[in-house]
Amino acid sequence: MRKIKRAAVLGAGVMGATIAAHMANAGLEVVMLDIVPKELTEEEKAKGLTLESPQVRNRIAQQGLDGLYKTRPAPFLLNEYGKRIEVGNFEDHMHKLADCDWVLEAIVENMDIKKKVLPNVASHLKEGAVLSSNTSGLSINEMATALPQQVRKNFMVTHFFNPPRYMRLMEIVGCNEADPQVVQQMADFLTKRMGKGVVFCKDTPNFVGNRIGIYSIAKCVHHMNDLGMTVEEVDAVAGKPTGRPKTAAFKTTDLVGLDTMAHVAKNSYENLPHDEEREAFKLPSWVDSMLENNQLGDKTKQGFYK
């Protein structure tokens, strides 16, 4: 099994932070980085801080860490494991990647942004370090085009599902030039050390889990429209009575985020032109209205459920 003692997570959003927490659960030392804020909060102004203050520059990653202690279900096995996570930012602390055995990218799900960030990440990696993306369905081979040849052999998707501590499923997709032995070593590590059930996927839009999951949720949306059902009525059927998790369709969407759900659906629609069920991925206009109203689910405290 591959030896991994220290890891880095790039991105301290919901997924990045909870992945960092589960890495800490597995005994890893973790560096979690995010962007530098462009503006001061009123509280920071009152304290006399500036945009150059470390407290401000690390604010977003620190907020990600602080939020873990309030999140339910609890991301940490024990809260004291939070001490294993060190926070920082992309401008001041990228050099810390050189000490990491595994660097996981969990930034915004946008191919152009990922391809812009990855070359900088690659320049700080130590030789032999694994670089992975937590993308839920973007092409790992397209991302690989932004990386030097020597990094590609250790480059793959390691897609955690939300919440990472509790969801056993782990999708792994090696890029075309990834060393099969390295991919297998990571699969063994994720299975034995992090308790995951690994599924090896092909580099197809949204892989396996989201291709099926978003299709299922999208069909629930369309059926709700067609049958005049309420959100609660759909979830009463689409949960345990049909052998699915108790979060059913819409509670699951609130947990994951409506923006994520809509992004994956759009990604499927645009990249599956010959799929016989393609139109199912085209969501009703009222979903767009929810997105515009910032009704994104749990993270904005309003979504399908308030």
GROMACS .gro file of N, CA and C in nm, residues 113-258:
model
  438
  113ILE      N    1  -1.085   2.711  -1.513
  113ILE     CA    2  -1.019   2.750  -1.388
  113ILE      C    3  -0.924   2.640  -1.342
  114LYS      N    4  -0.969   2.516  -1.351
  114LYS     CA    5  -0.883   2.405  -1.309
  114LYS      C    6  -0.756   2.400  -1.394
  115LYS      N    7  -0.768   2.418  -1.525
  115LYS     CA    8  -0.651   2.413  -1.614
  115LYS      C    9  -0.557   2.532  -1.589
  116LYS      N   10  -0.611   2.639  -1.537
  116LYS     CA   11  -0.528   2.755  -1.505
  116LYS      C   12  -0.450   2.732  -1.375
  117VAL      N   13  -0.513   2.665  -1.279
  117VAL     CA   14  -0.452   2.643  -1.148
  117VAL      C   15  -0.353   2.526  -1.147
  118LEU      N   16  -0.382   2.420  -1.220
  118LEU     CA   17  -0.303   2.296  -1.212
  118LEU      C   18  -0.154   2.312  -1.245
  119PRO      N   19  -0.116   2.391  -1.347
  119PRO     CA   20   0.028   2.405  -1.375
  119PRO      C   21   0.105   2.463  -1.256
  120ASN      N   22   0.045   2.559  -1.186
  120ASN     CA   23   0.109   2.617  -1.068
  120ASN      C   24   0.122   2.512  -0.958
  121VAL      N   25   0.019   2.431  -0.942
  121VAL     CA   26   0.024   2.323  -0.843
  121VAL      C   27   0.138   2.227  -0.877
  122ALA      N   28   0.145   2.188  -1.004
  122ALA     CA   29   0.247   2.092  -1.048
  122ALA      C   30   0.388   2.141  -1.020
  123SER      N   31   0.410   2.271  -1.028
  123SER     CA   32   0.544   2.326  -1.009
  123SER      C   33   0.593   2.315  -0.865
  124HIS      N   34   0.502   2.287  -0.772
  124HIS     CA   35   0.539   2.277  -0.631
  124HIS      C   36   0.541   2.133  -0.579
  125LEU      N   37   0.506   2.037  -0.662
  125LEU     CA   38   0.498   1.898  -0.615
  125LEU      C   39   0.637   1.836  -0.601
  126LYS      N   40   0.651   1.749  -0.502
  126LYS     CA   41   0.774   1.671  -0.494
  126LYS      C   42   0.762   1.552  -0.589
  127GLU      N   43   0.875   1.498  -0.628
  127GLU     CA   44   0.874   1.388  -0.723
  127GLU      C   45   0.801   1.267  -0.663
  128GLY      N   46   0.712   1.209  -0.741
  128GLY     CA   47   0.639   1.091  -0.697
  128GLY      C   48   0.510   1.119  -0.624
  129ALA      N   49   0.482   1.247  -0.592
  129ALA     CA   50   0.358   1.281  -0.522
  129ALA      C   51   0.238   1.256  -0.612
  130VAL      N   52   0.130   1.210  -0.554
  130VAL     CA   53   0.006   1.190  -0.629
  130VAL      C   54  -0.071   1.320  -0.634
  131LEU      N   55  -0.117   1.356  -0.752
  131LEU     CA   56  -0.205   1.472  -0.772
  131LEU      C   57  -0.339   1.419  -0.819
  132SER      N   58  -0.445   1.457  -0.749
  132SER     CA   59  -0.577   1.410  -0.790
  132SER      C   60  -0.677   1.524  -0.789
  133SER      N   61  -0.785   1.504  -0.863
  133SER     CA   62  -0.894   1.601  -0.869
  133SER      C   63  -1.019   1.537  -0.810
  134ASN      N   64  -1.094   1.616  -0.735
  134ASN     CA   65  -1.220   1.568  -0.682
  134ASN      C   66  -1.337   1.601  -0.775
  135THR      N   67  -1.307   1.628  -0.901
  135THR     CA   68  -1.415   1.660  -0.995
  135THR      C   69  -1.524   1.554  -0.992
  136SER      N   70  -1.648   1.598  -1.005
  136SER     CA   71  -1.760   1.505  -1.004
  136SER      C   72  -1.797   1.458  -1.144
  137GLY      N   73  -1.722   1.506  -1.246
  137GLY     CA   74  -1.758   1.459  -1.379
  137GLY      C   75  -1.689   1.525  -1.496
  138LEU      N   76  -1.590   1.613  -1.469
  138LEU     CA   77  -1.516   1.675  -1.579
  138LEU      C   78  -1.405   1.582  -1.626
  139SER      N   79  -1.363   1.599  -1.751
  139SER     CA   80  -1.266   1.508  -1.812
  139SER      C   81  -1.127   1.521  -1.749
  140ILE      N   82  -1.077   1.412  -1.695
  140ILE     CA   83  -0.943   1.411  -1.636
  140ILE      C   84  -0.837   1.422  -1.745
  141ASN      N   85  -0.867   1.372  -1.864
  141ASN     CA   86  -0.769   1.380  -1.973
  141ASN      C   87  -0.755   1.521  -2.026
  142GLU      N   88  -0.865   1.596  -2.026
  142GLU     CA   89  -0.853   1.737  -2.067
  142GLU      C   90  -0.774   1.816  -1.963
  143MET      N   91  -0.798   1.788  -1.835
  143MET     CA   92  -0.719   1.854  -1.730
  143MET      C   93  -0.571   1.821  -1.745
  144ALA      N   94  -0.541   1.697  -1.781
  144ALA     CA   95  -0.402   1.650  -1.791
  144ALA      C   96  -0.323   1.729  -1.894
  145THR      N   97  -0.391   1.787  -1.993
  145THR     CA   98  -0.320   1.863  -2.096
  145THR      C   99  -0.251   1.986  -2.038
  146ALA      N  100  -0.293   2.029  -1.918
  146ALA     CA  101  -0.233   2.147  -1.855
  146ALA      C  102  -0.112   2.110  -1.769
  147LEU      N  103  -0.080   1.981  -1.762
  147LEU     CA  104   0.026   1.935  -1.672
  147LEU      C  105   0.150   1.886  -1.746
  148PRO      N  106   0.267   1.897  -1.684
  148PRO     CA  107   0.389   1.841  -1.744
  148PRO      C  108   0.379   1.689  -1.752
  149GLN      N  109   0.452   1.632  -1.845
  149GLN     CA  110   0.448   1.489  -1.869
  149GLN      C  111   0.476   1.408  -1.743
  150GLN      N  112   0.577   1.448  -1.664
  150GLN     CA  113   0.616   1.367  -1.549
  150GLN      C  114   0.511   1.366  -1.439
  151VAL      N  115   0.422   1.468  -1.438
  151VAL     CA  116   0.317   1.474  -1.336
  151VAL      C  117   0.198   1.387  -1.377
  152ARG      N  118   0.176   1.373  -1.506
  152ARG     CA  119   0.059   1.300  -1.554
  152ARG      C  120   0.057   1.154  -1.510
  153LYS      N  121   0.174   1.095  -1.491
  153LYS     CA  122   0.179   0.953  -1.454
  153LYS      C  123   0.120   0.930  -1.314
  154ASN      N  124   0.109   1.038  -1.235
  154ASN     CA  125   0.052   1.027  -1.100
  154ASN      C  126  -0.078   1.108  -1.086
  155PHE      N  127  -0.146   1.132  -1.199
  155PHE     CA  128  -0.262   1.221  -1.200
  155PHE      C  129  -0.389   1.141  -1.225
  156MET      N  130  -0.490   1.165  -1.141
  156MET     CA  131  -0.614   1.088  -1.150
  156MET      C  132  -0.729   1.161  -1.082
  157VAL      N  133  -0.849   1.111  -1.103
  157VAL     CA  134  -0.967   1.155  -1.027
  157VAL      C  135  -0.977   1.068  -0.902
  158THR      N  136  -0.994   1.133  -0.787
  158THR     CA  137  -1.038   1.062  -0.666
  158THR      C  138  -1.164   1.135  -0.620
  159HIS      N  139  -1.278   1.087  -0.664
  159HIS     CA  140  -1.404   1.158  -0.642
  159HIS      C  141  -1.474   1.108  -0.517
  160PHE      N  142  -1.469   1.190  -0.411
  160PHE     CA  143  -1.542   1.162  -0.288
  160PHE      C  144  -1.688   1.205  -0.305
  161PHE      N  145  -1.776   1.137  -0.237
  161PHE     CA  146  -1.917   1.175  -0.238
  161PHE      C  147  -1.952   1.238  -0.104
  162ASN      N  148  -2.048   1.329  -0.106
  162ASN     CA  149  -2.084   1.409   0.010
  162ASN      C  150  -2.189   1.338   0.097
  163PRO      N  151  -2.166   1.324   0.229
  163PRO     CA  152  -2.050   1.367   0.308
  163PRO      C  153  -1.939   1.260   0.307
  164PRO      N  154  -1.813   1.302   0.286
  164PRO     CA  155  -1.703   1.207   0.265
  164PRO      C  156  -1.682   1.105   0.377
  165ARG      N  157  -1.707   1.145   0.500
  165ARG     CA  158  -1.685   1.049   0.610
  165ARG      C  159  -1.784   0.933   0.603
  166TYR      N  160  -1.903   0.957   0.553
  166TYR     CA  161  -2.011   0.859   0.561
  166TYR      C  162  -2.040   0.787   0.430
  167MET      N  163  -2.012   0.852   0.318
  167MET     CA  164  -2.041   0.791   0.188
  167MET      C  165  -1.924   0.702   0.147
  168ARG      N  166  -1.950   0.573   0.134
  168ARG     CA  167  -1.841   0.478   0.110
  168ARG      C  168  -1.788   0.484  -0.033
  169LEU      N  169  -1.874   0.523  -0.126
  169LEU     CA  170  -1.836   0.520  -0.267
  169LEU      C  171  -1.720   0.615  -0.298
  170MET      N  172  -1.626   0.566  -0.376
  170MET     CA  173  -1.511   0.646  -0.423
  170MET      C  174  -1.490   0.611  -0.570
  171GLU      N  175  -1.498   0.711  -0.656
  171GLU     CA  176  -1.470   0.690  -0.798
  171GLU      C  177  -1.325   0.727  -0.828
  172ILE      N  178  -1.256   0.639  -0.897
  172ILE     CA  179  -1.119   0.666  -0.940
  172ILE      C  180  -1.112   0.656  -1.092
  173VAL      N  181  -1.050   0.758  -1.153
  173VAL     CA  182  -1.031   0.760  -1.297
  173VAL      C  183  -0.889   0.806  -1.325
  174GLY      N  184  -0.803   0.717  -1.371
  174GLY     CA  185  -0.668   0.757  -1.408
  174GLY      C  186  -0.670   0.826  -1.543
  175CYS      N  187  -0.586   0.928  -1.560
  175CYS     CA  188  -0.576   0.987  -1.695
  175CYS      C  189  -0.506   0.885  -1.786
  176ASN      N  190  -0.508   0.908  -1.915
  176ASN     CA  191  -0.454   0.809  -2.010
  176ASN      C  192  -0.308   0.776  -1.985
  177GLU      N  193  -0.234   0.874  -1.931
  177GLU     CA  194  -0.090   0.853  -1.909
  177GLU      C  195  -0.056   0.817  -1.765
  178ALA      N  196  -0.159   0.795  -1.684
  178ALA     CA  197  -0.134   0.758  -1.544
  178ALA      C  198  -0.074   0.618  -1.536
  179ASP      N  199   0.018   0.601  -1.443
  179ASP     CA  200   0.080   0.470  -1.419
  179ASP      C  201  -0.023   0.380  -1.351
  180PRO      N  202  -0.062   0.269  -1.414
  180PRO     CA  203  -0.163   0.180  -1.354
  180PRO      C  204  -0.127   0.135  -1.213
  181GLN      N  205   0.002   0.120  -1.186
  181GLN     CA  206   0.046   0.078  -1.053
  181GLN      C  207   0.017   0.186  -0.949
  182VAL      N  208   0.039   0.313  -0.987
  182VAL     CA  209   0.010   0.423  -0.895
  182VAL      C  210  -0.140   0.433  -0.869
  183VAL      N  211  -0.220   0.417  -0.973
  183VAL     CA  212  -0.366   0.420  -0.958
  183VAL      C  213  -0.412   0.309  -0.863
  184GLN      N  214  -0.356   0.190  -0.879
  184GLN     CA  215  -0.393   0.079  -0.792
  184GLN      C  216  -0.348   0.101  -0.649
  185GLN      N  217  -0.230   0.160  -0.633
  185GLN     CA  218  -0.180   0.190  -0.499
  185GLN      C  219  -0.272   0.288  -0.427
  186MET      N  220  -0.321   0.389  -0.501
  186MET     CA  221  -0.414   0.484  -0.440
  186MET      C  222  -0.546   0.417  -0.405
  187ALA      N  223  -0.591   0.327  -0.493
  187ALA     CA  224  -0.716   0.254  -0.466
  187ALA      C  225  -0.701   0.172  -0.338
  188ASP      N  226  -0.585   0.109  -0.321
  188ASP     CA  227  -0.561   0.029  -0.200
  188ASP      C  228  -0.558   0.118  -0.076
  189PHE      N  229  -0.492   0.233  -0.089
  189PHE     CA  230  -0.484   0.326   0.024
  189PHE      C  231  -0.624   0.375   0.063
  190LEU      N  232  -0.701   0.415  -0.036
  190LEU     CA  233  -0.834   0.469  -0.010
  190LEU      C  234  -0.927   0.363   0.048
  191THR      N  235  -0.905   0.239   0.009
  191THR     CA  236  -0.987   0.129   0.061
  191THR      C  237  -0.949   0.096   0.205
  192LYS      N  238  -0.820   0.074   0.228
  192LYS     CA  239  -0.774   0.023   0.358
  192LYS      C  240  -0.759   0.132   0.463
  193ARG      N  241  -0.717   0.250   0.423
  193ARG     CA  242  -0.689   0.356   0.520
  193ARG      C  243  -0.808   0.450   0.538
  194MET      N  244  -0.885   0.469   0.430
  194MET     CA  245  -0.994   0.567   0.438
  194MET      C  246  -1.133   0.504   0.428
  195GLY      N  247  -1.136   0.371   0.423
  195GLY     CA  248  -1.264   0.300   0.431
  195GLY      C  249  -1.353   0.311   0.310
  196LYS      N  250  -1.295   0.331   0.193
  196LYS     CA  251  -1.377   0.353   0.074
  196LYS      C  252  -1.401   0.225  -0.006
  197GLY      N  253  -1.512   0.225  -0.077
  197GLY     CA  254  -1.543   0.121  -0.175
  197GLY      C  255  -1.516   0.178  -0.312
  198VAL      N  256  -1.406   0.136  -0.373
  198VAL     CA  257  -1.358   0.199  -0.496
  198VAL      C  258  -1.426   0.142  -0.620
  199VAL      N  259  -1.469   0.233  -0.707
  199VAL     CA  260  -1.520   0.196  -0.840
  199VAL      C  261  -1.430   0.263  -0.943
  200PHE      N  262  -1.370   0.183  -1.031
  200PHE     CA  263  -1.286   0.238  -1.137
  200PHE      C  264  -1.376   0.278  -1.253
  201CYS      N  265  -1.364   0.403  -1.296
  201CYS     CA  266  -1.453   0.456  -1.400
  201CYS      C  267  -1.374   0.494  -1.525
  202LYS      N  268  -1.447   0.508  -1.634
  202LYS     CA  269  -1.390   0.561  -1.757
  202LYS      C  270  -1.407   0.713  -1.757
  203ASP      N  271  -1.331   0.779  -1.842
  203ASP     CA  272  -1.336   0.925  -1.850
  203ASP      C  273  -1.453   0.968  -1.937
  204THR      N  274  -1.573   0.945  -1.884
  204THR     CA  275  -1.696   0.984  -1.953
  204THR      C  276  -1.767   1.090  -1.870
  205PRO      N  277  -1.854   1.173  -1.932
  205PRO     CA  278  -1.919   1.281  -1.857
  205PRO      C  279  -1.988   1.233  -1.730
  206ASN      N  280  -1.945   1.287  -1.616
  206ASN     CA  281  -2.003   1.260  -1.485
  206ASN      C  282  -1.981   1.117  -1.435
  207PHE      N  283  -1.891   1.044  -1.503
  207PHE     CA  284  -1.850   0.911  -1.457
  207PHE      C  285  -1.972   0.820  -1.436
  208VAL      N  286  -1.980   0.749  -1.323
  208VAL     CA  287  -2.091   0.655  -1.301
  208VAL      C  288  -2.193   0.712  -1.203
  209GLY      N  289  -2.146   0.749  -1.084
  209GLY     CA  290  -2.238   0.790  -0.977
  209GLY      C  291  -2.326   0.907  -1.015
  210ASN      N  292  -2.267   1.014  -1.067
  210ASN     CA  293  -2.346   1.133  -1.100
  210ASN      C  294  -2.423   1.116  -1.230
  211ARG      N  295  -2.373   1.034  -1.319
  211ARG     CA  296  -2.448   1.009  -1.443
  211ARG      C  297  -2.583   0.945  -1.407
  212ILE      N  298  -2.581   0.851  -1.313
  212ILE     CA  299  -2.704   0.785  -1.270
  212ILE      C  300  -2.781   0.873  -1.172
  213GLY      N  301  -2.708   0.929  -1.073
  213GLY     CA  302  -2.773   1.005  -0.967
  213GLY      C  303  -2.845   1.129  -1.016
  214ILE      N  304  -2.779   1.206  -1.101
  214ILE     CA  305  -2.842   1.328  -1.152
  214ILE      C  306  -2.957   1.294  -1.246
  215TYR      N  307  -2.942   1.186  -1.322
  215TYR     CA  308  -3.053   1.142  -1.408
  215TYR      C  309  -3.175   1.112  -1.320
  216SER      N  310  -3.152   1.041  -1.211
  216SER     CA  311  -3.261   1.004  -1.121
  216SER      C  312  -3.328   1.127  -1.062
  217ILE      N  313  -3.248   1.222  -1.015
  217ILE     CA  314  -3.304   1.345  -0.954
  217ILE      C  315  -3.375   1.429  -1.060
  218ALA      N  316  -3.315   1.438  -1.180
  218ALA     CA  317  -3.377   1.515  -1.287
  218ALA      C  318  -3.513   1.455  -1.324
  219LYS      N  319  -3.521   1.323  -1.327
  219LYS     CA  320  -3.650   1.259  -1.359
  219LYS      C  321  -3.752   1.287  -1.248
  220CYS      N  322  -3.706   1.292  -1.123
  220CYS     CA  323  -3.796   1.328  -1.013
  220CYS      C  324  -3.853   1.468  -1.034
  221VAL      N  325  -3.768   1.561  -1.075
  221VAL     CA  326  -3.812   1.698  -1.101
  221VAL      C  327  -3.919   1.700  -1.210
  222HIS      N  328  -3.894   1.628  -1.319
  222HIS     CA  329  -3.990   1.627  -1.431
  222HIS      C  330  -4.121   1.558  -1.390
  223HIS      N  331  -4.111   1.447  -1.317
  223HIS     CA  332  -4.232   1.377  -1.273
  223HIS      C  333  -4.313   1.466  -1.177
  224MET      N  334  -4.244   1.538  -1.090
  224MET     CA  335  -4.312   1.628  -0.996
  224MET      C  336  -4.391   1.733  -1.074
  225ASN      N  337  -4.329   1.787  -1.178
  225ASN     CA  338  -4.398   1.885  -1.264
  225ASN      C  339  -4.520   1.823  -1.331
  226ASP      N  340  -4.498   1.706  -1.391
  226ASP     CA  341  -4.604   1.643  -1.471
  226ASP      C  342  -4.722   1.597  -1.386
  227LEU      N  343  -4.693   1.553  -1.263
  227LEU     CA  344  -4.798   1.495  -1.179
  227LEU      C  345  -4.852   1.592  -1.075
  228GLY      N  346  -4.795   1.714  -1.072
  228GLY     CA  347  -4.843   1.813  -0.976
  228GLY      C  348  -4.815   1.775  -0.832
  229MET      N  349  -4.703   1.708  -0.809
  229MET     CA  350  -4.668   1.665  -0.673
  229MET      C  351  -4.588   1.773  -0.600
  230THR      N  352  -4.582   1.760  -0.469
  230THR     CA  353  -4.499   1.850  -0.388
  230THR      C  354  -4.362   1.787  -0.366
  231VAL      N  355  -4.268   1.869  -0.322
  231VAL     CA  356  -4.134   1.820  -0.288
  231VAL      C  357  -4.143   1.710  -0.183
  232GLU      N  358  -4.225   1.732  -0.080
  232GLU     CA  359  -4.237   1.635   0.029
  232GLU      C  360  -4.296   1.503  -0.021
  233GLU      N  361  -4.393   1.511  -0.111
  233GLU     CA  362  -4.455   1.388  -0.164
  233GLU      C  363  -4.354   1.307  -0.246
  234VAL      N  364  -4.272   1.376  -0.326
  234VAL     CA  365  -4.171   1.305  -0.405
  234VAL      C  366  -4.072   1.236  -0.313
  235ASP      N  367  -4.025   1.308  -0.212
  235ASP     CA  368  -3.926   1.249  -0.122
  235ASP      C  369  -3.982   1.135  -0.038
  236ALA      N  370  -4.114   1.139  -0.013
  236ALA     CA  371  -4.177   1.029   0.062
  236ALA      C  372  -4.169   0.899  -0.017
  237VAL      N  373  -4.164   0.911  -0.149
  237VAL     CA  374  -4.156   0.793  -0.236
  237VAL      C  375  -4.012   0.761  -0.273
  238ALA      N  376  -3.932   0.867  -0.299
  238ALA     CA  377  -3.797   0.849  -0.354
  238ALA      C  378  -3.690   0.822  -0.249
  239GLY      N  379  -3.732   0.784  -0.128
  239GLY     CA  380  -3.637   0.753  -0.022
  239GLY      C  381  -3.640   0.606   0.012
  240LYS      N  382  -3.654   0.576   0.140
  240LYS     CA  383  -3.648   0.437   0.187
  240LYS      C  384  -3.752   0.343   0.123
  241PRO      N  385  -3.875   0.392   0.093
  241PRO     CA  386  -3.972   0.301   0.032
  241PRO      C  387  -3.926   0.241  -0.102
  242THR      N  388  -3.835   0.310  -0.171
  242THR     CA  389  -3.783   0.257  -0.297
  242THR      C  390  -3.636   0.216  -0.285
  243GLY      N  391  -3.593   0.187  -0.161
  243GLY     CA  392  -3.459   0.133  -0.140
  243GLY      C  393  -3.348   0.234  -0.155
  244ARG      N  394  -3.379   0.361  -0.132
  244ARG     CA  395  -3.278   0.466  -0.145
  244ARG      C  396  -3.254   0.531  -0.009
  245PRO      N  397  -3.151   0.616   0.002
  245PRO     CA  398  -3.125   0.681   0.130
  245PRO      C  399  -3.243   0.765   0.177
  246LYS      N  400  -3.250   0.788   0.309
  246LYS     CA  401  -3.363   0.865   0.365
  246LYS      C  402  -3.364   1.009   0.317
  247THR      N  403  -3.248   1.058   0.263
  247THR     CA  404  -3.245   1.194   0.209
  247THR      C  405  -3.315   1.202   0.074
  248ALA      N  406  -3.351   1.088   0.017
  248ALA     CA  407  -3.431   1.081  -0.105
  248ALA      C  408  -3.374   1.167  -0.218
  249ALA      N  409  -3.460   1.241  -0.289
  249ALA     CA  410  -3.415   1.320  -0.404
  249ALA      C  411  -3.381   1.464  -0.366
  250PHE      N  412  -3.477   1.532  -0.304
  250PHE     CA  413  -3.460   1.676  -0.284
  250PHE      C  414  -3.381   1.712  -0.159
  251LYS      N  415  -3.389   1.628  -0.055
  251LYS     CA  416  -3.301   1.651   0.061
  251LYS      C  417  -3.156   1.626   0.021
  252THR      N  418  -3.134   1.528  -0.065
  252THR     CA  419  -2.999   1.502  -0.116
  252THR      C  420  -2.949   1.621  -0.196
  253THR      N  421  -3.036   1.678  -0.279
  253THR     CA  422  -2.998   1.794  -0.360
  253THR      C  423  -2.964   1.913  -0.271
  254ASP      N  424  -3.041   1.936  -0.166
  254ASP     CA  425  -3.010   2.044  -0.072
  254ASP      C  426  -2.876   2.021  -0.005
  255LEU      N  427  -2.845   1.896   0.027
  255LEU     CA  428  -2.718   1.863   0.092
  255LEU      C  429  -2.601   1.889  -0.002
  256VAL      N  430  -2.614   1.843  -0.126
  256VAL     CA  431  -2.506   1.856  -0.224
  256VAL      C  432  -2.496   1.999  -0.277
  257GLY      N  433  -2.610   2.063  -0.292
  257GLY     CA  434  -2.615   2.200  -0.346
  257GLY      C  435  -2.686   2.204  -0.480
  258LEU      N  436  -2.786   2.292  -0.492
  258LEU     CA  437  -2.858   2.303  -0.618
  258LEU      C  438  -2.768   2.348  -0.731
   0.00000   0.00000   0.00000
